[in-house]
């Protein structure tokens, strides 16, 4: 058995030995279920050629399962109080590096390059049980700032995962789903009970795989597109006719025909439109001026 605290008793013992109290403000709920840890490591599809980033290793429960599978693992942890635990784990995992930093404040690809002394930033995967209060910022940091990201396996609050993977027409479908769909393919992997953590959180969790698209859908104006979908979902009870009329400041009679010719029902609501529909719509208005 490799390093890492994995059962409830082991995690408790580590926290006790090192006199560490889990910190709520940093979302510290540690995984204590071997079966789940094995499954997360499996679905991440990490192999011996891969560089891996783990965001928020905590006391290293997942780290012990990931490091032996990959070429190099960089663990990024905000809590300096975990230093003694992580450093002792590092003694057993020679390909592990630790960076104490706020993941939202660093340049991820450059940090990885530096940690392993590489000539240029490498392609990499992410596998992590992330701090739930910063789930969206982490997802968008990975998708917007990391062109070399190959795949991210992320554990998050179940409700957020359901919103991220939702398809048009479902109640969970919204800004998060469509923004994720623009950058990546999302695959729901598993639900994880709150009983698999210590301390036990108030919510259940889910693991999803995020695989960035090689070729993103073509947008005539990415900023306009983002502005429009944000606006549309702020008014998700309104019809597309009303939404477009106020956003693009156009006359409704003419607009009705335009929407129909774009294959969008004027009475449809934003939650019925897919990424392609939104793209076609905004591209049309951007090009027509
Ligand atoms: N992966 C571990 C711990 C999950 S708890 C496990 O599954 O057991 C979330 C972890 O993220 C904690 O260790 C917390 O200290 C860390 N964390 C919280 N905010 C962070 C941030 N902004 N940057 C890096 N790590 C952070």
mmCIF file with all atom_site columns, N, CA and C in Angstrom, residues 137-203:
data_model
loop_
_atom_site.group_PDB
_atom_site.id
_atom_site.type_symbol
_atom_site.label_atom_id
_atom_site.label_alt_id
_atom_site.label_comp_id
_atom_site.label_asym_id
_atom_site.label_entity_id
_atom_site.label_seq_id
_atom_site.pdbx_PDB_ins_code
_atom_site.Cartn_x
_atom_site.Cartn_y
_atom_site.Cartn_z
_atom_site.occupancy
_atom_site.B_iso_or_equiv
_atom_site.pdbx_formal_charge
_atom_site.auth_seq_id
_atom_site.auth_comp_id
_atom_site.auth_asym_id
_atom_site.auth_atom_id
_atom_site.pdbx_PDB_model_num
ATOM 1   N N  . UNK A 1 137 ? -14.603 29.188 -10.835 1.00 0.00 ? 137 UNK A N  1
ATOM 2   C CA . UNK A 1 137 ? -13.330 29.832 -11.186 1.00 0.00 ? 137 UNK A CA 1
ATOM 3   C C  . UNK A 1 137 ? -12.233 28.829 -11.575 1.00 0.00 ? 137 UNK A C  1
ATOM 4   N N  . UNK A 1 138 ? -12.205 27.674 -10.914 1.00 0.00 ? 138 UNK A N  1
ATOM 5   C CA . UNK A 1 138 ? -11.182 26.679 -11.272 1.00 0.00 ? 138 UNK A CA 1
ATOM 6   C C  . UNK A 1 138 ? -11.458 26.125 -12.670 1.00 0.00 ? 138 UNK A C  1
ATOM 7   N N  . UNK A 1 139 ? -12.717 25.755 -12.931 1.00 0.00 ? 139 UNK A N  1
ATOM 8   C CA . UNK A 1 139 ? -13.054 25.214 -14.259 1.00 0.00 ? 139 UNK A CA 1
ATOM 9   C C  . UNK A 1 139 ? -12.667 26.219 -15.343 1.00 0.00 ? 139 UNK A C  1
ATOM 10  N N  . UNK A 1 140 ? -13.029 27.501 -15.153 1.00 0.00 ? 140 UNK A N  1
ATOM 11  C CA . UNK A 1 140 ? -12.755 28.468 -16.217 1.00 0.00 ? 140 UNK A CA 1
ATOM 12  C C  . UNK A 1 140 ? -11.282 28.828 -16.318 1.00 0.00 ? 140 UNK A C  1
ATOM 13  N N  . UNK A 1 141 ? -10.589 28.760 -15.211 1.00 0.00 ? 141 UNK A N  1
ATOM 14  C CA . UNK A 1 141 ? -9.145  28.969 -15.299 1.00 0.00 ? 141 UNK A CA 1
ATOM 15  C C  . UNK A 1 141 ? -8.530  27.869 -16.179 1.00 0.00 ? 141 UNK A C  1
ATOM 16  N N  . UNK A 1 142 ? -8.931  26.628 -15.924 1.00 0.00 ? 142 UNK A N  1
ATOM 17  C CA . UNK A 1 142 ? -8.383  25.511 -16.697 1.00 0.00 ? 142 UNK A CA 1
ATOM 18  C C  . UNK A 1 142 ? -8.758  25.642 -18.178 1.00 0.00 ? 142 UNK A C  1
ATOM 19  N N  . UNK A 1 143 ? -10.009 26.009 -18.445 1.00 0.00 ? 143 UNK A N  1
ATOM 20  C CA . UNK A 1 143 ? -10.464 26.032 -19.835 1.00 0.00 ? 143 UNK A CA 1
ATOM 21  C C  . UNK A 1 143 ? -9.981  27.254 -20.609 1.00 0.00 ? 143 UNK A C  1
ATOM 22  N N  . UNK A 1 144 ? -9.840  28.376 -19.906 1.00 0.00 ? 144 UNK A N  1
ATOM 23  C CA . UNK A 1 144 ? -9.490  29.612 -20.617 1.00 0.00 ? 144 UNK A CA 1
ATOM 24  C C  . UNK A 1 144 ? -7.990  29.891 -20.646 1.00 0.00 ? 144 UNK A C  1
ATOM 25  N N  . UNK A 1 145 ? -7.278  29.397 -19.624 1.00 0.00 ? 145 UNK A N  1
ATOM 26  C CA . UNK A 1 145 ? -5.865  29.785 -19.536 1.00 0.00 ? 145 UNK A CA 1
ATOM 27  C C  . UNK A 1 145 ? -4.887  28.648 -19.806 1.00 0.00 ? 145 UNK A C  1
ATOM 28  N N  . UNK A 1 146 ? -5.409  27.458 -20.077 1.00 0.00 ? 146 UNK A N  1
ATOM 29  C CA . UNK A 1 146 ? -4.500  26.318 -20.198 1.00 0.00 ? 146 UNK A CA 1
ATOM 30  C C  . UNK A 1 146 ? -4.652  25.586 -21.533 1.00 0.00 ? 146 UNK A C  1
ATOM 31  N N  . UNK A 1 147 ? -4.025  26.120 -22.582 1.00 0.00 ? 147 UNK A N  1
ATOM 32  C CA . UNK A 1 147 ? -4.144  25.476 -23.892 1.00 0.00 ? 147 UNK A CA 1
ATOM 33  C C  . UNK A 1 147 ? -3.567  24.062 -23.934 1.00 0.00 ? 147 UNK A C  1
ATOM 34  N N  . UNK A 1 148 ? -2.732  23.710 -22.958 1.00 0.00 ? 148 UNK A N  1
ATOM 35  C CA . UNK A 1 148 ? -2.113  22.377 -22.978 1.00 0.00 ? 148 UNK A CA 1
ATOM 36  C C  . UNK A 1 148 ? -2.850  21.358 -22.110 1.00 0.00 ? 148 UNK A C  1
ATOM 37  N N  . UNK A 1 149 ? -3.982  21.762 -21.574 1.00 0.00 ? 149 UNK A N  1
ATOM 38  C CA . UNK A 1 149 ? -4.767  20.825 -20.759 1.00 0.00 ? 149 UNK A CA 1
ATOM 39  C C  . UNK A 1 149 ? -5.374  19.735 -21.652 1.00 0.00 ? 149 UNK A C  1
ATOM 40  N N  . UNK A 1 150 ? -5.092  18.467 -21.294 1.00 0.00 ? 150 UNK A N  1
ATOM 41  C CA . UNK A 1 150 ? -5.623  17.361 -22.086 1.00 0.00 ? 150 UNK A CA 1
ATOM 42  C C  . UNK A 1 150 ? -6.934  16.841 -21.517 1.00 0.00 ? 150 UNK A C  1
ATOM 43  N N  . UNK A 1 151 ? -7.017  16.859 -20.189 1.00 0.00 ? 151 UNK A N  1
ATOM 44  C CA . UNK A 1 151 ? -8.212  16.315 -19.553 1.00 0.00 ? 151 UNK A CA 1
ATOM 45  C C  . UNK A 1 151 ? -8.219  16.699 -18.085 1.00 0.00 ? 151 UNK A C  1
ATOM 46  N N  . UNK A 1 152 ? -9.398  17.019 -17.561 1.00 0.00 ? 152 UNK A N  1
ATOM 47  C CA . UNK A 1 152 ? -9.505  17.299 -16.133 1.00 0.00 ? 152 UNK A CA 1
ATOM 48  C C  . UNK A 1 152 ? -10.579 16.407 -15.525 1.00 0.00 ? 152 UNK A C  1
ATOM 49  N N  . UNK A 1 153 ? -10.198 15.683 -14.493 1.00 0.00 ? 153 UNK A N  1
ATOM 50  C CA . UNK A 1 153 ? -11.150 14.867 -13.743 1.00 0.00 ? 153 UNK A CA 1
ATOM 51  C C  . UNK A 1 153 ? -11.378 15.585 -12.428 1.00 0.00 ? 153 UNK A C  1
ATOM 52  N N  . UNK A 1 154 ? -12.580 16.134 -12.253 1.00 0.00 ? 154 UNK A N  1
ATOM 53  C CA . UNK A 1 154 ? -12.813 16.985 -11.094 1.00 0.00 ? 154 UNK A CA 1
ATOM 54  C C  . UNK A 1 154 ? -13.981 16.492 -10.256 1.00 0.00 ? 154 UNK A C  1
ATOM 55  N N  . UNK A 1 155 ? -13.761 16.507 -8.966  1.00 0.00 ? 155 UNK A N  1
ATOM 56  C CA . UNK A 1 155 ? -14.834 16.197 -8.030  1.00 0.00 ? 155 UNK A CA 1
ATOM 57  C C  . UNK A 1 155 ? -15.379 17.502 -7.492  1.00 0.00 ? 155 UNK A C  1
ATOM 58  N N  . UNK A 1 156 ? -16.703 17.640 -7.517  1.00 0.00 ? 156 UNK A N  1
ATOM 59  C CA . UNK A 1 156 ? -17.334 18.888 -7.078  1.00 0.00 ? 156 UNK A CA 1
ATOM 60  C C  . UNK A 1 156 ? -18.689 18.581 -6.453  1.00 0.00 ? 156 UNK A C  1
ATOM 61  N N  . UNK A 1 157 ? -19.331 19.595 -5.929  1.00 0.00 ? 157 UNK A N  1
ATOM 62  C CA . UNK A 1 157 ? -20.674 19.422 -5.380  1.00 0.00 ? 157 UNK A CA 1
ATOM 63  C C  . UNK A 1 157 ? -21.593 18.883 -6.472  1.00 0.00 ? 157 UNK A C  1
ATOM 64  N N  . UNK A 1 158 ? -22.429 17.903 -6.106  1.00 0.00 ? 158 UNK A N  1
ATOM 65  C CA . UNK A 1 158 ? -23.264 17.226 -7.099  1.00 0.00 ? 158 UNK A CA 1
ATOM 66  C C  . UNK A 1 158 ? -24.135 18.197 -7.913  1.00 0.00 ? 158 UNK A C  1
ATOM 67  N N  . UNK A 1 159 ? -24.759 19.159 -7.238  1.00 0.00 ? 159 UNK A N  1
ATOM 68  C CA . UNK A 1 159 ? -25.649 20.084 -7.942  1.00 0.00 ? 159 UNK A CA 1
ATOM 69  C C  . UNK A 1 159 ? -24.899 20.874 -9.009  1.00 0.00 ? 159 UNK A C  1
ATOM 70  N N  . UNK A 1 160 ? -23.664 21.235 -8.713  1.00 0.00 ? 160 UNK A N  1
ATOM 71  C CA . UNK A 1 160 ? -22.871 22.000 -9.681  1.00 0.00 ? 160 UNK A CA 1
ATOM 72  C C  . UNK A 1 160 ? -22.494 21.114 -10.869 1.00 0.00 ? 160 UNK A C  1
ATOM 73  N N  . UNK A 1 161 ? -22.135 19.865 -10.568 1.00 0.00 ? 161 UNK A N  1
ATOM 74  C CA . UNK A 1 161 ? -21.793 18.924 -11.636 1.00 0.00 ? 161 UNK A CA 1
ATOM 75  C C  . UNK A 1 161 ? -22.987 18.727 -12.572 1.00 0.00 ? 161 UNK A C  1
ATOM 76  N N  . UNK A 1 162 ? -24.180 18.610 -11.989 1.00 0.00 ? 162 UNK A N  1
ATOM 77  C CA . UNK A 1 162 ? -25.370 18.404 -12.815 1.00 0.00 ? 162 UNK A CA 1
ATOM 78  C C  . UNK A 1 162 ? -25.639 19.614 -13.710 1.00 0.00 ? 162 UNK A C  1
ATOM 79  N N  . UNK A 1 163 ? -25.359 20.792 -13.185 1.00 0.00 ? 163 UNK A N  1
ATOM 80  C CA . UNK A 1 163 ? -25.539 21.999 -14.016 1.00 0.00 ? 163 UNK A CA 1
ATOM 81  C C  . UNK A 1 163 ? -24.489 22.045 -15.120 1.00 0.00 ? 163 UNK A C  1
ATOM 82  N N  . UNK A 1 164 ? -23.291 21.624 -14.787 1.00 0.00 ? 164 UNK A N  1
ATOM 83  C CA . UNK A 1 164 ? -22.206 21.680 -15.781 1.00 0.00 ? 164 UNK A CA 1
ATOM 84  C C  . UNK A 1 164 ? -22.483 20.750 -16.965 1.00 0.00 ? 164 UNK A C  1
ATOM 85  N N  . UNK A 1 165 ? -23.001 19.550 -16.690 1.00 0.00 ? 165 UNK A N  1
ATOM 86  C CA . UNK A 1 165 ? -23.175 18.569 -17.779 1.00 0.00 ? 165 UNK A CA 1
ATOM 87  C C  . UNK A 1 165 ? -24.565 18.633 -18.435 1.00 0.00 ? 165 UNK A C  1
ATOM 88  N N  . UNK A 1 166 ? -25.437 19.527 -17.932 1.00 0.00 ? 166 UNK A N  1
ATOM 89  C CA . UNK A 1 166 ? -26.833 19.523 -18.394 1.00 0.00 ? 166 UNK A CA 1
ATOM 90  C C  . UNK A 1 166 ? -26.975 19.804 -19.885 1.00 0.00 ? 166 UNK A C  1
ATOM 91  N N  . UNK A 1 167 ? -27.988 19.180 -20.485 1.00 0.00 ? 167 UNK A N  1
ATOM 92  C CA . UNK A 1 167 ? -28.311 19.372 -21.903 1.00 0.00 ? 167 UNK A CA 1
ATOM 93  C C  . UNK A 1 167 ? -29.501 20.328 -22.008 1.00 0.00 ? 167 UNK A C  1
ATOM 94  N N  . UNK A 1 168 ? -29.645 20.990 -23.191 1.00 0.00 ? 168 UNK A N  1
ATOM 95  C CA . UNK A 1 168 ? -30.788 21.881 -23.387 1.00 0.00 ? 168 UNK A CA 1
ATOM 96  C C  . UNK A 1 168 ? -32.099 21.195 -23.002 1.00 0.00 ? 168 UNK A C  1
ATOM 97  N N  . UNK A 1 169 ? -33.011 21.954 -22.427 1.00 0.00 ? 169 UNK A N  1
ATOM 98  C CA . UNK A 1 169 ? -34.324 21.421 -22.092 1.00 0.00 ? 169 UNK A CA 1
ATOM 99  C C  . UNK A 1 169 ? -34.424 20.937 -20.659 1.00 0.00 ? 169 UNK A C  1
ATOM 100 N N  . UNK A 1 170 ? -33.287 20.736 -19.990 1.00 0.00 ? 170 UNK A N  1
ATOM 101 C CA . UNK A 1 170 ? -33.385 20.277 -18.603 1.00 0.00 ? 170 UNK A CA 1
ATOM 102 C C  . UNK A 1 170 ? -33.342 21.475 -17.665 1.00 0.00 ? 170 UNK A C  1
ATOM 103 N N  . UNK A 1 171 ? -33.847 21.278 -16.466 1.00 0.00 ? 171 UNK A N  1
ATOM 104 C CA . UNK A 1 171 ? -33.904 22.371 -15.487 1.00 0.00 ? 171 UNK A CA 1
ATOM 105 C C  . UNK A 1 171 ? -32.526 22.866 -15.081 1.00 0.00 ? 171 UNK A C  1
ATOM 106 N N  . UNK A 1 172 ? -31.546 21.977 -15.140 1.00 0.00 ? 172 UNK A N  1
ATOM 107 C CA . UNK A 1 172 ? -30.196 22.338 -14.716 1.00 0.00 ? 172 UNK A CA 1
ATOM 108 C C  . UNK A 1 172 ? -29.427 23.110 -15.785 1.00 0.00 ? 172 UNK A C  1
ATOM 109 N N  . UNK A 1 173 ? -29.980 23.129 -16.998 1.00 0.00 ? 173 UNK A N  1
ATOM 110 C CA . UNK A 1 173 ? -29.270 23.746 -18.123 1.00 0.00 ? 173 UNK A CA 1
ATOM 111 C C  . UNK A 1 173 ? -29.211 25.256 -17.958 1.00 0.00 ? 173 UNK A C  1
ATOM 112 N N  . UNK A 1 174 ? -28.034 25.821 -18.151 1.00 0.00 ? 174 UNK A N  1
ATOM 113 C CA . UNK A 1 174 ? -27.899 27.262 -18.003 1.00 0.00 ? 174 UNK A CA 1
ATOM 114 C C  . UNK A 1 174 ? -26.531 27.741 -18.438 1.00 0.00 ? 174 UNK A C  1
ATOM 115 N N  . UNK A 1 175 ? -26.158 28.885 -17.894 1.00 0.00 ? 175 UNK A N  1
ATOM 116 C CA . UNK A 1 175 ? -24.915 29.529 -18.282 1.00 0.00 ? 175 UNK A CA 1
ATOM 117 C C  . UNK A 1 175 ? -23.691 28.619 -18.101 1.00 0.00 ? 175 UNK A C  1
ATOM 118 N N  . UNK A 1 176 ? -23.670 27.877 -16.971 1.00 0.00 ? 176 UNK A N  1
ATOM 119 C CA . UNK A 1 176 ? -22.517 27.011 -16.717 1.00 0.00 ? 176 UNK A CA 1
ATOM 120 C C  . UNK A 1 176 ? -22.429 25.903 -17.772 1.00 0.00 ? 176 UNK A C  1
ATOM 121 N N  . UNK A 1 177 ? -23.573 25.287 -18.096 1.00 0.00 ? 177 UNK A N  1
ATOM 122 C CA . UNK A 1 177 ? -23.579 24.195 -19.075 1.00 0.00 ? 177 UNK A CA 1
ATOM 123 C C  . UNK A 1 177 ? -23.086 24.673 -20.436 1.00 0.00 ? 177 UNK A C  1
ATOM 124 N N  . UNK A 1 178 ? -23.632 25.803 -20.880 1.00 0.00 ? 178 UNK A N  1
ATOM 125 C CA . UNK A 1 178 ? -23.316 26.254 -22.228 1.00 0.00 ? 178 UNK A CA 1
ATOM 126 C C  . UNK A 1 178 ? -21.882 26.783 -22.306 1.00 0.00 ? 178 UNK A C  1
ATOM 127 N N  . UNK A 1 179 ? -21.426 27.421 -21.222 1.00 0.00 ? 179 UNK A N  1
ATOM 128 C CA . UNK A 1 179 ? -20.035 27.903 -21.226 1.00 0.00 ? 179 UNK A CA 1
ATOM 129 C C  . UNK A 1 179 ? -19.075 26.720 -21.258 1.00 0.00 ? 179 UNK A C  1
ATOM 130 N N  . UNK A 1 180 ? -19.373 25.675 -20.498 1.00 0.00 ? 180 UNK A N  1
ATOM 131 C CA . UNK A 1 180 ? -18.509 24.494 -20.508 1.00 0.00 ? 180 UNK A CA 1
ATOM 132 C C  . UNK A 1 180 ? -18.539 23.832 -21.884 1.00 0.00 ? 180 UNK A C  1
ATOM 133 N N  . UNK A 1 181 ? -19.746 23.728 -22.467 1.00 0.00 ? 181 UNK A N  1
ATOM 134 C CA . UNK A 1 181 ? -19.888 23.056 -23.761 1.00 0.00 ? 181 UNK A CA 1
ATOM 135 C C  . UNK A 1 181 ? -19.094 23.763 -24.858 1.00 0.00 ? 181 UNK A C  1
ATOM 136 N N  . UNK A 1 182 ? -18.923 25.060 -24.707 1.00 0.00 ? 182 UNK A N  1
ATOM 137 C CA . UNK A 1 182 ? -18.150 25.805 -25.702 1.00 0.00 ? 182 UNK A CA 1
ATOM 138 C C  . UNK A 1 182 ? -16.685 25.351 -25.708 1.00 0.00 ? 182 UNK A C  1
ATOM 139 N N  . UNK A 1 183 ? -16.155 25.079 -24.525 1.00 0.00 ? 183 UNK A N  1
ATOM 140 C CA . UNK A 1 183 ? -14.736 24.734 -24.411 1.00 0.00 ? 183 UNK A CA 1
ATOM 141 C C  . UNK A 1 183 ? -14.438 23.240 -24.459 1.00 0.00 ? 183 UNK A C  1
ATOM 142 N N  . UNK A 1 184 ? -15.398 22.428 -24.028 1.00 0.00 ? 184 UNK A N  1
ATOM 143 C CA . UNK A 1 184 ? -15.027 21.041 -23.764 1.00 0.00 ? 184 UNK A CA 1
ATOM 144 C C  . UNK A 1 184 ? -16.198 20.073 -23.861 1.00 0.00 ? 184 UNK A C  1
ATOM 145 N N  . UNK A 1 185 ? -15.847 18.793 -23.903 1.00 0.00 ? 185 UNK A N  1
ATOM 146 C CA . UNK A 1 185 ? -16.852 17.741 -23.753 1.00 0.00 ? 185 UNK A CA 1
ATOM 147 C C  . UNK A 1 185 ? -16.854 17.339 -22.278 1.00 0.00 ? 185 UNK A C  1
ATOM 148 N N  . UNK A 1 186 ? -18.041 17.239 -21.700 1.00 0.00 ? 186 UNK A N  1
ATOM 149 C CA . UNK A 1 186 ? -18.127 16.874 -20.291 1.00 0.00 ? 186 UNK A CA 1
ATOM 150 C C  . UNK A 1 186 ? -18.779 15.503 -20.152 1.00 0.00 ? 186 UNK A C  1
ATOM 151 N N  . UNK A 1 187 ? -18.195 14.658 -19.329 1.00 0.00 ? 187 UNK A N  1
ATOM 152 C CA . UNK A 1 187 ? -18.763 13.332 -19.100 1.00 0.00 ? 187 UNK A CA 1
ATOM 153 C C  . UNK A 1 187 ? -18.929 13.081 -17.614 1.00 0.00 ? 187 UNK A C  1
ATOM 154 N N  . UNK A 1 188 ? -20.179 12.850 -17.231 1.00 0.00 ? 188 UNK A N  1
ATOM 155 C CA . UNK A 1 188 ? -20.483 12.544 -15.833 1.00 0.00 ? 188 UNK A CA 1
ATOM 156 C C  . UNK A 1 188 ? -19.927 11.164 -15.510 1.00 0.00 ? 188 UNK A C  1
ATOM 157 N N  . UNK A 1 189 ? -19.178 11.041 -14.434 1.00 0.00 ? 189 UNK A N  1
ATOM 158 C CA . UNK A 1 189 ? -18.562 9.762  -14.106 1.00 0.00 ? 189 UNK A CA 1
ATOM 159 C C  . UNK A 1 189 ? -19.228 9.027  -12.945 1.00 0.00 ? 189 UNK A C  1
ATOM 160 N N  . UNK A 1 190 ? -19.424 9.717  -11.838 1.00 0.00 ? 190 UNK A N  1
ATOM 161 C CA . UNK A 1 190 ? -20.010 9.013  -10.683 1.00 0.00 ? 190 UNK A CA 1
ATOM 162 C C  . UNK A 1 190 ? -20.497 9.986  -9.622  1.00 0.00 ? 190 UNK A C  1
ATOM 163 N N  . UNK A 1 191 ? -21.424 9.493  -8.826  1.00 0.00 ? 191 UNK A N  1
ATOM 164 C CA . UNK A 1 191 ? -21.908 10.237 -7.675  1.00 0.00 ? 191 UNK A CA 1
ATOM 165 C C  . UNK A 1 191 ? -21.175 9.695  -6.454  1.00 0.00 ? 191 UNK A C  1
ATOM 166 N N  . UNK A 1 192 ? -20.795 10.582 -5.545  1.00 0.00 ? 192 UNK A N  1
ATOM 167 C CA . UNK A 1 192 ? -20.067 10.157 -4.345  1.00 0.00 ? 192 UNK A CA 1
ATOM 168 C C  . UNK A 1 192 ? -20.806 10.669 -3.108  1.00 0.00 ? 192 UNK A C  1
ATOM 169 N N  . UNK A 1 193 ? -21.169 9.743  -2.255  1.00 0.00 ? 193 UNK A N  1
ATOM 170 C CA . UNK A 1 193 ? -21.928 10.092 -1.055  1.00 0.00 ? 193 UNK A CA 1
ATOM 171 C C  . UNK A 1 193 ? -21.098 10.957 -0.100  1.00 0.00 ? 193 UNK A C  1
ATOM 172 N N  . UNK A 1 194 ? -21.791 11.805 0.637   1.00 0.00 ? 194 UNK A N  1
ATOM 173 C CA . UNK A 1 194 ? -21.128 12.662 1.637   1.00 0.00 ? 194 UNK A CA 1
ATOM 174 C C  . UNK A 1 194 ? -20.438 11.837 2.723   1.00 0.00 ? 194 UNK A C  1
ATOM 175 N N  . UNK A 1 195 ? -20.851 10.555 2.825   1.00 0.00 ? 195 UNK A N  1
ATOM 176 C CA . UNK A 1 195 ? -20.251 9.684  3.849   1.00 0.00 ? 195 UNK A CA 1
ATOM 177 C C  . UNK A 1 195 ? -18.814 9.276  3.533   1.00 0.00 ? 195 UNK A C  1
ATOM 178 N N  . UNK A 1 196 ? -18.355 9.591  2.324   1.00 0.00 ? 196 UNK A N  1
ATOM 179 C CA . UNK A 1 196 ? -16.997 9.199  1.938   1.00 0.00 ? 196 UNK A CA 1
ATOM 180 C C  . UNK A 1 196 ? -15.953 10.242 2.334   1.00 0.00 ? 196 UNK A C  1
ATOM 181 N N  . UNK A 1 197 ? -16.367 11.267 3.122   1.00 0.00 ? 197 UNK A N  1
ATOM 182 C CA . UNK A 1 197 ? -15.458 12.362 3.468   1.00 0.00 ? 197 UNK A CA 1
ATOM 183 C C  . UNK A 1 197 ? -15.357 12.539 4.983   1.00 0.00 ? 197 UNK A C  1
ATOM 184 N N  . UNK A 1 198 ? -14.229 13.073 5.379   1.00 0.00 ? 198 UNK A N  1
ATOM 185 C CA . UNK A 1 198 ? -14.085 13.524 6.757   1.00 0.00 ? 198 UNK A CA 1
ATOM 186 C C  . UNK A 1 198 ? -13.480 14.921 6.766   1.00 0.00 ? 198 UNK A C  1
ATOM 187 N N  . UNK A 1 199 ? -14.063 15.888 7.470   1.00 0.00 ? 199 UNK A N  1
ATOM 188 C CA . UNK A 1 199 ? -15.383 15.797 8.079   1.00 0.00 ? 199 UNK A CA 1
ATOM 189 C C  . UNK A 1 199 ? -16.482 15.668 7.011   1.00 0.00 ? 199 UNK A C  1
ATOM 190 N N  . UNK A 1 200 ? -17.637 15.112 7.429   1.00 0.00 ? 200 UNK A N  1
ATOM 191 C CA . UNK A 1 200 ? -18.707 14.876 6.476   1.00 0.00 ? 200 UNK A CA 1
ATOM 192 C C  . UNK A 1 200 ? -19.351 16.192 6.044   1.00 0.00 ? 200 UNK A C  1
ATOM 193 N N  . UNK A 1 201 ? -19.365 16.477 4.728   1.00 0.00 ? 201 UNK A N  1
ATOM 194 C CA . UNK A 1 201 ? -19.969 17.733 4.262   1.00 0.00 ? 201 UNK A CA 1
ATOM 195 C C  . UNK A 1 201 ? -21.499 17.656 4.238   1.00 0.00 ? 201 UNK A C  1
ATOM 196 N N  . UNK A 1 202 ? -22.125 18.783 3.931   1.00 0.00 ? 202 UNK A N  1
ATOM 197 C CA . UNK A 1 202 ? -23.591 18.864 3.895   1.00 0.00 ? 202 UNK A CA 1
ATOM 198 C C  . UNK A 1 202 ? -24.165 18.362 2.583   1.00 0.00 ? 202 UNK A C  1
ATOM 199 N N  . UNK A 1 203 ? -23.290 18.143 1.608   1.00 0.00 ? 203 UNK A N  1
ATOM 200 C CA . UNK A 1 203 ? -23.770 17.852 0.245   1.00 0.00 ? 203 UNK A CA 1
ATOM 201 C C  . UNK A 1 203 ? -23.106 16.600 -0.298  1.00 0.00 ? 203 UNK A C  1
#
